[in-house]
PDB file of N, CA and C in Angstrom:
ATOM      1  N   UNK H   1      -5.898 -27.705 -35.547  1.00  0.00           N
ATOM      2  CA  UNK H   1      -5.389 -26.792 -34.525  1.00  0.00           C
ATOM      3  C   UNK H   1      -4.388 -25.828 -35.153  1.00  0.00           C
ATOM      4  N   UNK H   2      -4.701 -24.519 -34.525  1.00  0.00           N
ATOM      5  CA  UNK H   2      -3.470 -23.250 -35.426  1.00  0.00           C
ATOM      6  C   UNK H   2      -2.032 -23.764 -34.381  1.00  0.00           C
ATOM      7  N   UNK H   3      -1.028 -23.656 -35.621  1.00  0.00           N
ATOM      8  CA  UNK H   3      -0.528 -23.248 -34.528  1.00  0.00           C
ATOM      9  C   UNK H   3       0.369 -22.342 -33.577  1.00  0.00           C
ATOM     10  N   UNK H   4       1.064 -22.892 -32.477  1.00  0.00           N
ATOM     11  CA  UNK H   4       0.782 -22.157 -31.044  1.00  0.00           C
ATOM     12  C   UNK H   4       2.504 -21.668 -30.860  1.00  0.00           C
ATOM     13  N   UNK H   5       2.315 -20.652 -29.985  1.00  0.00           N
ATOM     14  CA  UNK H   5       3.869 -20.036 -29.556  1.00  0.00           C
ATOM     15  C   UNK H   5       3.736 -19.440 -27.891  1.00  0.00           C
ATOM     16  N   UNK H   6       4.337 -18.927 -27.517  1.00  0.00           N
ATOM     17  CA  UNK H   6       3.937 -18.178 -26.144  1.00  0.00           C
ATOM     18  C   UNK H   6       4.850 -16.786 -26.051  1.00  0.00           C
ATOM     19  N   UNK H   7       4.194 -16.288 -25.141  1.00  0.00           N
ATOM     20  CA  UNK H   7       4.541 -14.730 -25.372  1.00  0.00           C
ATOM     21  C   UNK H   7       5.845 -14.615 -24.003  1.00  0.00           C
ATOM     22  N   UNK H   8       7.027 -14.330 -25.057  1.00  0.00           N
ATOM     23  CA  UNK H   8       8.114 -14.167 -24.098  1.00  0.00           C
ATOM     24  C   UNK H   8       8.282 -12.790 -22.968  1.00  0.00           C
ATOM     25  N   UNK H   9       9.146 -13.008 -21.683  1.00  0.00           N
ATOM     26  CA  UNK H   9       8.917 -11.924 -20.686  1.00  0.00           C
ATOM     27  C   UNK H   9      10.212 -10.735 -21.110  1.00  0.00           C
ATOM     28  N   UNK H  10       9.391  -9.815 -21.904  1.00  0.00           N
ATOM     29  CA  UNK H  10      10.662  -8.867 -22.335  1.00  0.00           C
ATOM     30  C   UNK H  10      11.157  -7.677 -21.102  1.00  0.00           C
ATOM     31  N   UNK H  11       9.998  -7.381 -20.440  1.00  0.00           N
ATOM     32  CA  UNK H  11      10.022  -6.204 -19.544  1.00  0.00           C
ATOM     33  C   UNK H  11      11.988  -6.481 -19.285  1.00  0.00           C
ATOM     34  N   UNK H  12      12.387  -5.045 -19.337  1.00  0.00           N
ATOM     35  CA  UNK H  12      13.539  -4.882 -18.542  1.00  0.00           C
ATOM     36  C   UNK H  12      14.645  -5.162 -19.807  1.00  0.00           C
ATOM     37  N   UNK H  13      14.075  -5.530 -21.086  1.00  0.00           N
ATOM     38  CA  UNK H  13      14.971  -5.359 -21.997  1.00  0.00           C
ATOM     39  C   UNK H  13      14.803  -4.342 -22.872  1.00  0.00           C
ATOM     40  N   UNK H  14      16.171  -4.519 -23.447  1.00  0.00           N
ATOM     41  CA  UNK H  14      16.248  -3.029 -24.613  1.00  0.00           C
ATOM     42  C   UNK H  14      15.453  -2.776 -25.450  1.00  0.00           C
ATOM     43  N   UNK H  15      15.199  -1.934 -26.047  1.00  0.00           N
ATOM     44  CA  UNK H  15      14.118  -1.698 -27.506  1.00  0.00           C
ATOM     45  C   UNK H  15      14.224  -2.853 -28.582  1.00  0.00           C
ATOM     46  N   UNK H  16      15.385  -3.231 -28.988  1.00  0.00           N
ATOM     47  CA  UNK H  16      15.416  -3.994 -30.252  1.00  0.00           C
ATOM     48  C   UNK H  16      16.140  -5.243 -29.671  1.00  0.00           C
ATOM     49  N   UNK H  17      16.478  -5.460 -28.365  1.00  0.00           N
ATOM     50  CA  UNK H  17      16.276  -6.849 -28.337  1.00  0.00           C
ATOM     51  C   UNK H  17      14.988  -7.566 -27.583  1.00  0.00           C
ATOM     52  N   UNK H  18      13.873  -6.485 -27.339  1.00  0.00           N
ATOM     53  CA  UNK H  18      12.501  -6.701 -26.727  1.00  0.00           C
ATOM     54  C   UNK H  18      11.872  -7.217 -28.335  1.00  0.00           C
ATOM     55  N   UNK H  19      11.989  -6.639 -29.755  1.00  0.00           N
ATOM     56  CA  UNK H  19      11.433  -6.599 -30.582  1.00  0.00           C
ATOM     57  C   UNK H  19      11.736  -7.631 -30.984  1.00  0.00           C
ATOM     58  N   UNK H  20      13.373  -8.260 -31.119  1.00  0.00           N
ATOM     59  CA  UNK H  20      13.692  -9.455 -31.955  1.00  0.00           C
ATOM     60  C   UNK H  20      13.032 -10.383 -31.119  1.00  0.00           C
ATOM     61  N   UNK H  21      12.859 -10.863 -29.927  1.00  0.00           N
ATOM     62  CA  UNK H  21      12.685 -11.575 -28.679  1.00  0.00           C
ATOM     63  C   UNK H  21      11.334 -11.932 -29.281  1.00  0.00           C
ATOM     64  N   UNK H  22      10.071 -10.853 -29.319  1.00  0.00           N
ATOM     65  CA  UNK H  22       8.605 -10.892 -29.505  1.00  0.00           C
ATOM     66  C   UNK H  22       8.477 -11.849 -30.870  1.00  0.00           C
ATOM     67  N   UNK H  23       9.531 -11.106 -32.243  1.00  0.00           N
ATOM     68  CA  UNK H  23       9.561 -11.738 -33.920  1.00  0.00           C
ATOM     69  C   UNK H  23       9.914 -13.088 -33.438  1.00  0.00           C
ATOM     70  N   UNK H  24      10.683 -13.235 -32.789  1.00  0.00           N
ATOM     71  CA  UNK H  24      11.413 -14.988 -32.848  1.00  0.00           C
ATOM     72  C   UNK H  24      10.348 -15.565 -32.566  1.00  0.00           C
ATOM     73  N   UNK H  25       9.133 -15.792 -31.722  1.00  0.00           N
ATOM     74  CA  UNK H  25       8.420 -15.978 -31.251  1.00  0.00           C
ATOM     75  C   UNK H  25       7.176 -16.096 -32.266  1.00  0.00           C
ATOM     76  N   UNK H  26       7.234 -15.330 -33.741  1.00  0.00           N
ATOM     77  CA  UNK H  26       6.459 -15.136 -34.513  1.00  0.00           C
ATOM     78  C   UNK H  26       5.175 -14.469 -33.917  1.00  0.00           C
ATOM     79  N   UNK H  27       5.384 -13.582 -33.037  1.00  0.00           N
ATOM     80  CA  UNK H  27       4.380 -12.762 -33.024  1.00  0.00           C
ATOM     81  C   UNK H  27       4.882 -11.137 -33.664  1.00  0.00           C
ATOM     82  N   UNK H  28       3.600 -10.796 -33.151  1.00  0.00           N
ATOM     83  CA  UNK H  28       3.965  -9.299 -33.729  1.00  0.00           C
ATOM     84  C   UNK H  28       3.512  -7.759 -32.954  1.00  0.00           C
ATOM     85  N   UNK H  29       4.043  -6.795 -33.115  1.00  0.00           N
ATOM     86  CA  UNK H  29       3.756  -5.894 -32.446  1.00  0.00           C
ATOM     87  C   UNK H  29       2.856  -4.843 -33.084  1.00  0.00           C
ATOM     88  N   UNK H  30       2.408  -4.551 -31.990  1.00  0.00           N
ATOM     89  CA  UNK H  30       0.629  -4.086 -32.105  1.00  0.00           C
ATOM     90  C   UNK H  30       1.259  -2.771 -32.072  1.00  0.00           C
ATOM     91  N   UNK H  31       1.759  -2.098 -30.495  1.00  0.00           N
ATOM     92  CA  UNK H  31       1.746  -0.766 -30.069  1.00  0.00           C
ATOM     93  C   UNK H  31       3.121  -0.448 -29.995  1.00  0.00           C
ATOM     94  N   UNK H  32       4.006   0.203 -30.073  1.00  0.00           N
ATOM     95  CA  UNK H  32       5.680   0.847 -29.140  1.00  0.00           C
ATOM     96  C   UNK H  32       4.313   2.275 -28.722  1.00  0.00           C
ATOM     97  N   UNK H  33       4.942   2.141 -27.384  1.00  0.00           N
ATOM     98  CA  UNK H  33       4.634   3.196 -26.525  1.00  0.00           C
ATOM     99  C   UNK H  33       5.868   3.506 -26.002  1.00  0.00           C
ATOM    100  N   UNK H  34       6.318   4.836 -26.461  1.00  0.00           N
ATOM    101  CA  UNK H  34       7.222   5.477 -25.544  1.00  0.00           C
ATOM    102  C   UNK H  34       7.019   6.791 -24.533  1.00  0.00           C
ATOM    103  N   UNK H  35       7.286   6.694 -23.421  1.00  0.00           N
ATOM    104  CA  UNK H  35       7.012   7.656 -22.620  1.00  0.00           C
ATOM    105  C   UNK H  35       7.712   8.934 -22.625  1.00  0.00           C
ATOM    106  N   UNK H  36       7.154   9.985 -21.497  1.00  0.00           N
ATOM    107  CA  UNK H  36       8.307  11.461 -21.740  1.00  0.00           C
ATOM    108  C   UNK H  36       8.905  11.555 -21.687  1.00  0.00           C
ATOM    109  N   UNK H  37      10.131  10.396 -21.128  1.00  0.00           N
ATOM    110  CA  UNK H  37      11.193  10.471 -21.046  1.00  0.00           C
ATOM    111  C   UNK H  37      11.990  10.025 -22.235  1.00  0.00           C
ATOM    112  N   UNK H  38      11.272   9.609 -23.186  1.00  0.00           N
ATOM    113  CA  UNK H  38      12.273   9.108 -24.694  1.00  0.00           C
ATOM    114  C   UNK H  38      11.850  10.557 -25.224  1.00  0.00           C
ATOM    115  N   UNK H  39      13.371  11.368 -25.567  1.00  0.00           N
ATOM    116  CA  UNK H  39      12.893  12.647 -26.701  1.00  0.00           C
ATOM    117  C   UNK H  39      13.580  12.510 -27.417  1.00  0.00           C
ATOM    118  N   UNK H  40      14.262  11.619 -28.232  1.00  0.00           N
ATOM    119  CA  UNK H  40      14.843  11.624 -29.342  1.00  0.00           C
ATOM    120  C   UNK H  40      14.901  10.262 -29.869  1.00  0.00           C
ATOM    121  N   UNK H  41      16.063  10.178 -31.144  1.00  0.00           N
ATOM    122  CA  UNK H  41      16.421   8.520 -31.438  1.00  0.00           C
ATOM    123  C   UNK H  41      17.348   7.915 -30.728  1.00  0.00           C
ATOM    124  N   UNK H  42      18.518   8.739 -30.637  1.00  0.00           N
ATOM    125  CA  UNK H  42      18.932   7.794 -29.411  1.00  0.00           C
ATOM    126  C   UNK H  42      18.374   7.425 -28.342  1.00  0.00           C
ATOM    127  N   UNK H  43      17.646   8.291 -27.795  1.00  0.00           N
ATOM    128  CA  UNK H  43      16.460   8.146 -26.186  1.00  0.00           C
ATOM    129  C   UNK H  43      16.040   6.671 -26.738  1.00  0.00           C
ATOM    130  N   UNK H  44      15.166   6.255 -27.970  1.00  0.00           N
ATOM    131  CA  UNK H  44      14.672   5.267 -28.195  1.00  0.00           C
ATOM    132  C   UNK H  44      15.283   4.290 -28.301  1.00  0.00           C
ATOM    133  N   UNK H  45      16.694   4.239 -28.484  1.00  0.00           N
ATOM    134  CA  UNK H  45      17.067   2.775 -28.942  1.00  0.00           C
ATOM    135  C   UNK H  45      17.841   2.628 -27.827  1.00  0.00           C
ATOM    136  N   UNK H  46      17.797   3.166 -26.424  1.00  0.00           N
ATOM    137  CA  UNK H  46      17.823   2.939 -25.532  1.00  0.00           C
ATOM    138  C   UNK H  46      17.289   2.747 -24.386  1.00  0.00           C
ATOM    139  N   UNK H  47      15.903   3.292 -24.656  1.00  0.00           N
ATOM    140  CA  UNK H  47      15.033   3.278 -24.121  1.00  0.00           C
ATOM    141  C   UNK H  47      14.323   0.797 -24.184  1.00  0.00           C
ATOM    142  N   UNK H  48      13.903   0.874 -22.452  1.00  0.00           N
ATOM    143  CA  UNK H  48      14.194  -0.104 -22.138  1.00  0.00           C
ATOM    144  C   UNK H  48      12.413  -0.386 -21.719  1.00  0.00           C
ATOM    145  N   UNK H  49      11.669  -1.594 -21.868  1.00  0.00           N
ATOM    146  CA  UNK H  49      10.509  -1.901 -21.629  1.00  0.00           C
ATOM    147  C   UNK H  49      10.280  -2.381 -20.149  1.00  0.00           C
ATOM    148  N   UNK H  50       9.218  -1.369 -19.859  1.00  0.00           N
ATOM    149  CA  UNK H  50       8.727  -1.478 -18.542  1.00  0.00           C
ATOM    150  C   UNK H  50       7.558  -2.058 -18.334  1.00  0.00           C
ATOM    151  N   UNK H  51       6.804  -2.059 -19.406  1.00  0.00           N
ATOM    152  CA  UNK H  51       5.358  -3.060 -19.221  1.00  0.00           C
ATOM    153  C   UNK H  51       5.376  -3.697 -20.691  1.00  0.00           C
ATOM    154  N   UNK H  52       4.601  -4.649 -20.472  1.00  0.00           N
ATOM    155  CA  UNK H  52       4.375  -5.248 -21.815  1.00  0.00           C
ATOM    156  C   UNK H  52       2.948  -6.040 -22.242  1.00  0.00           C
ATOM    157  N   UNK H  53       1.785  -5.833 -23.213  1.00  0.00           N
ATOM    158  CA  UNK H  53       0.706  -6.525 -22.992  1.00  0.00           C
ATOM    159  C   UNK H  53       0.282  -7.272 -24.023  1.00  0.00           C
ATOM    160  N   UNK H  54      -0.187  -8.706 -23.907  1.00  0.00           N
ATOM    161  CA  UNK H  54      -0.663  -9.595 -22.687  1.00  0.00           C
ATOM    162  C   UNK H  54       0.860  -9.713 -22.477  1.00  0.00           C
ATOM    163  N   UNK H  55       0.898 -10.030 -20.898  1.00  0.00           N
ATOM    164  CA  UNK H  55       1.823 -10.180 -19.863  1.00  0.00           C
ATOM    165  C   UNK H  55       3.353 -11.607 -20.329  1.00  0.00           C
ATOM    166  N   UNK H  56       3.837 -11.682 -20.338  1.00  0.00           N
ATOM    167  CA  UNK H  56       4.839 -13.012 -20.412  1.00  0.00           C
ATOM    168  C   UNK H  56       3.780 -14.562 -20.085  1.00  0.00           C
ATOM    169  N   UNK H  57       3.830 -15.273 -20.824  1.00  0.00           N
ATOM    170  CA  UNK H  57       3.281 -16.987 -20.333  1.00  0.00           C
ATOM    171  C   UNK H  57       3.837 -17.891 -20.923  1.00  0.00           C
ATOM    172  N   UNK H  58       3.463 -18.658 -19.894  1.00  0.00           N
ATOM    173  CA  UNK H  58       3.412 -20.453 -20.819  1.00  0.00           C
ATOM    174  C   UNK H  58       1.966 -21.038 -21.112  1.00  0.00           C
ATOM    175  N   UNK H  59       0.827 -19.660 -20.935  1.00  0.00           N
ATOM    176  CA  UNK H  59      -0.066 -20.660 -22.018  1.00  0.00           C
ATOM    177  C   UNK H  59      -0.106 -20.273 -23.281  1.00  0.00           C
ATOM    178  N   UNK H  60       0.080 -21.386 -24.307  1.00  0.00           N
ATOM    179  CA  UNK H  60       0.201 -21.228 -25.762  1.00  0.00           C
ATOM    180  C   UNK H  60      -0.746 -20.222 -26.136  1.00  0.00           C
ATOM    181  N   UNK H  61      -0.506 -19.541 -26.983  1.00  0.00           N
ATOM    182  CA  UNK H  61      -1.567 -18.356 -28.228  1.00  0.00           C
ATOM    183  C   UNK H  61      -0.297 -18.451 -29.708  1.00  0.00           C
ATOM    184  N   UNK H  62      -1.775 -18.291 -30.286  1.00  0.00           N
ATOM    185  CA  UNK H  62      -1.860 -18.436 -31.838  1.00  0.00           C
ATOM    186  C   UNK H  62      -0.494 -17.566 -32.270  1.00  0.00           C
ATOM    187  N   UNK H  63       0.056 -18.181 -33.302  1.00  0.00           N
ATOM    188  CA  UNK H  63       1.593 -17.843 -34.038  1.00  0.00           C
ATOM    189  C   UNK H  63       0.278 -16.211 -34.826  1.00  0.00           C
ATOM    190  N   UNK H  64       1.498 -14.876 -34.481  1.00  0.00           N
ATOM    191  CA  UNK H  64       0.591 -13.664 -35.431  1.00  0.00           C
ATOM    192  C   UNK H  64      -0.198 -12.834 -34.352  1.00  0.00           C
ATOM    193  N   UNK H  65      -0.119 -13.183 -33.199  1.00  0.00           N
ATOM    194  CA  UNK H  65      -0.677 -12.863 -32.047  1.00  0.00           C
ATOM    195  C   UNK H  65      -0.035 -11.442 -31.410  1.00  0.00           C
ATOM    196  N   UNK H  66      -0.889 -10.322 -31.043  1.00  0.00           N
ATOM    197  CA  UNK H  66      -0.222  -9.125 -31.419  1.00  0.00           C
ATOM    198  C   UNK H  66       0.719  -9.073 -29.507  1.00  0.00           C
ATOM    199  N   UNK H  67       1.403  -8.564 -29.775  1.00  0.00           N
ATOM    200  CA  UNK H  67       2.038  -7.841 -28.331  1.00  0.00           C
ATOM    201  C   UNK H  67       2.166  -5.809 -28.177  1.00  0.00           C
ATOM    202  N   UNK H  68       1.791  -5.641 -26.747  1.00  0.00           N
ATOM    203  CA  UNK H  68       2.245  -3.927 -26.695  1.00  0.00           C
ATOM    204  C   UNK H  68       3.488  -3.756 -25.999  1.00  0.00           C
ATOM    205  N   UNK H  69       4.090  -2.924 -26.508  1.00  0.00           N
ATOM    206  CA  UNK H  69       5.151  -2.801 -25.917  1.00  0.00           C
ATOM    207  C   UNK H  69       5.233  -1.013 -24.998  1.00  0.00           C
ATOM    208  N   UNK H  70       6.207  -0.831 -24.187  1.00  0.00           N
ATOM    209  CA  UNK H  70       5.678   0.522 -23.142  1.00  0.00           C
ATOM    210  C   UNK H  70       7.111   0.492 -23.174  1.00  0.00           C
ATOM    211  N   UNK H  71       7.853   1.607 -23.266  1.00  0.00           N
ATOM    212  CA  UNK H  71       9.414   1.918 -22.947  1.00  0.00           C
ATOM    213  C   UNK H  71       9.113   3.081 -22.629  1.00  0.00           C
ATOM    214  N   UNK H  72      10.934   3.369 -21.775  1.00  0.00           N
ATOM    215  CA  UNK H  72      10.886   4.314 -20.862  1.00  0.00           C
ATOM    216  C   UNK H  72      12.587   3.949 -21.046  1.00  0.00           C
ATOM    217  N   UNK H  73      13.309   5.619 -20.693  1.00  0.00           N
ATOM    218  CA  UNK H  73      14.664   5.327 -20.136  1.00  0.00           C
ATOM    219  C   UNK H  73      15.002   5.919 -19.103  1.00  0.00           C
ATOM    220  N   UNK H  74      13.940   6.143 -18.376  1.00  0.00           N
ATOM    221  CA  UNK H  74      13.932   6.530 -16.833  1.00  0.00           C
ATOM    222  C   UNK H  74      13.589   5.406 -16.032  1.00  0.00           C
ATOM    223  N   UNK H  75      14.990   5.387 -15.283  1.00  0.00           N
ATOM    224  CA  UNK H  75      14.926   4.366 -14.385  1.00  0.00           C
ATOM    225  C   UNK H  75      13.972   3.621 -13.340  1.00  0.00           C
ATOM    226  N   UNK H  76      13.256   4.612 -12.960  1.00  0.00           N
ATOM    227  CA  UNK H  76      12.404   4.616 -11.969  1.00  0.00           C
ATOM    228  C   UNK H  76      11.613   3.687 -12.353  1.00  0.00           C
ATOM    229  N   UNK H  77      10.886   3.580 -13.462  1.00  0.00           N
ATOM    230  CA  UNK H  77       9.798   2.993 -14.232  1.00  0.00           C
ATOM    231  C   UNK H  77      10.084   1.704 -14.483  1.00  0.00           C
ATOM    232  N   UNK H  78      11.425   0.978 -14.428  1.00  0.00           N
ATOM    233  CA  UNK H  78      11.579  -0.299 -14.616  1.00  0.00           C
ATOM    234  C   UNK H  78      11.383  -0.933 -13.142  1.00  0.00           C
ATOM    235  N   UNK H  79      10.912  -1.666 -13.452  1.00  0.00           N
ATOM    236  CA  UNK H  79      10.804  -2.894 -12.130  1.00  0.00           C
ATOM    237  C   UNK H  79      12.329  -3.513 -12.405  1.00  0.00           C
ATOM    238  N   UNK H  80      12.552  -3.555 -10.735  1.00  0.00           N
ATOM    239  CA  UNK H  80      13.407  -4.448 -10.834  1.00  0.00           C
ATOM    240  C   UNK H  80      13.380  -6.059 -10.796  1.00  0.00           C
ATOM    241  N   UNK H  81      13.793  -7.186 -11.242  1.00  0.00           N
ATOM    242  CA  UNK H  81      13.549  -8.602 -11.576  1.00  0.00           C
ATOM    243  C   UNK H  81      14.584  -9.117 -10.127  1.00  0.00           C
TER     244      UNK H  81
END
């Protein structure tokens, strides 16, 4: 058996503590999608994740297992928890 980790629920966190969150986890990131509302570097490292794919779980997947990430620093776009 490989083994297994699960994909943590980042939505609603920052850029680079969405990223360390995903690494701890030993997965890895596939996509950063940033939307029109990030136009610069600061925009980005403030810019905060509003979707994320595959979704947050507790069923195990393989350690290396890719994640997407979607940021935005327009408010609107975050769900609230």
């Amino acid at each position: 058996t490989e083994a297994s980790t699960f994909i943590p629920d980042v939505v609603g966190k920052r850029y680079l503590t969405a990223v360390d969150a995903v690494h701890k986890q030993s997965l890895n990131i596939r996509i950063f999608r940033f939307d029109e509302s990030v136009r610069n570097y600061d925009d980005s490292l403030n810019a905060v994740v509003y979707r994320q794919s595959p979704d947050a779980s507790k069923i195990p997947v393989n350690l290396g297992s890719d994640v997407s990430l979607y940021l935005t620093v327009n408010p609107e776009r975050i769900p609230s928890r």
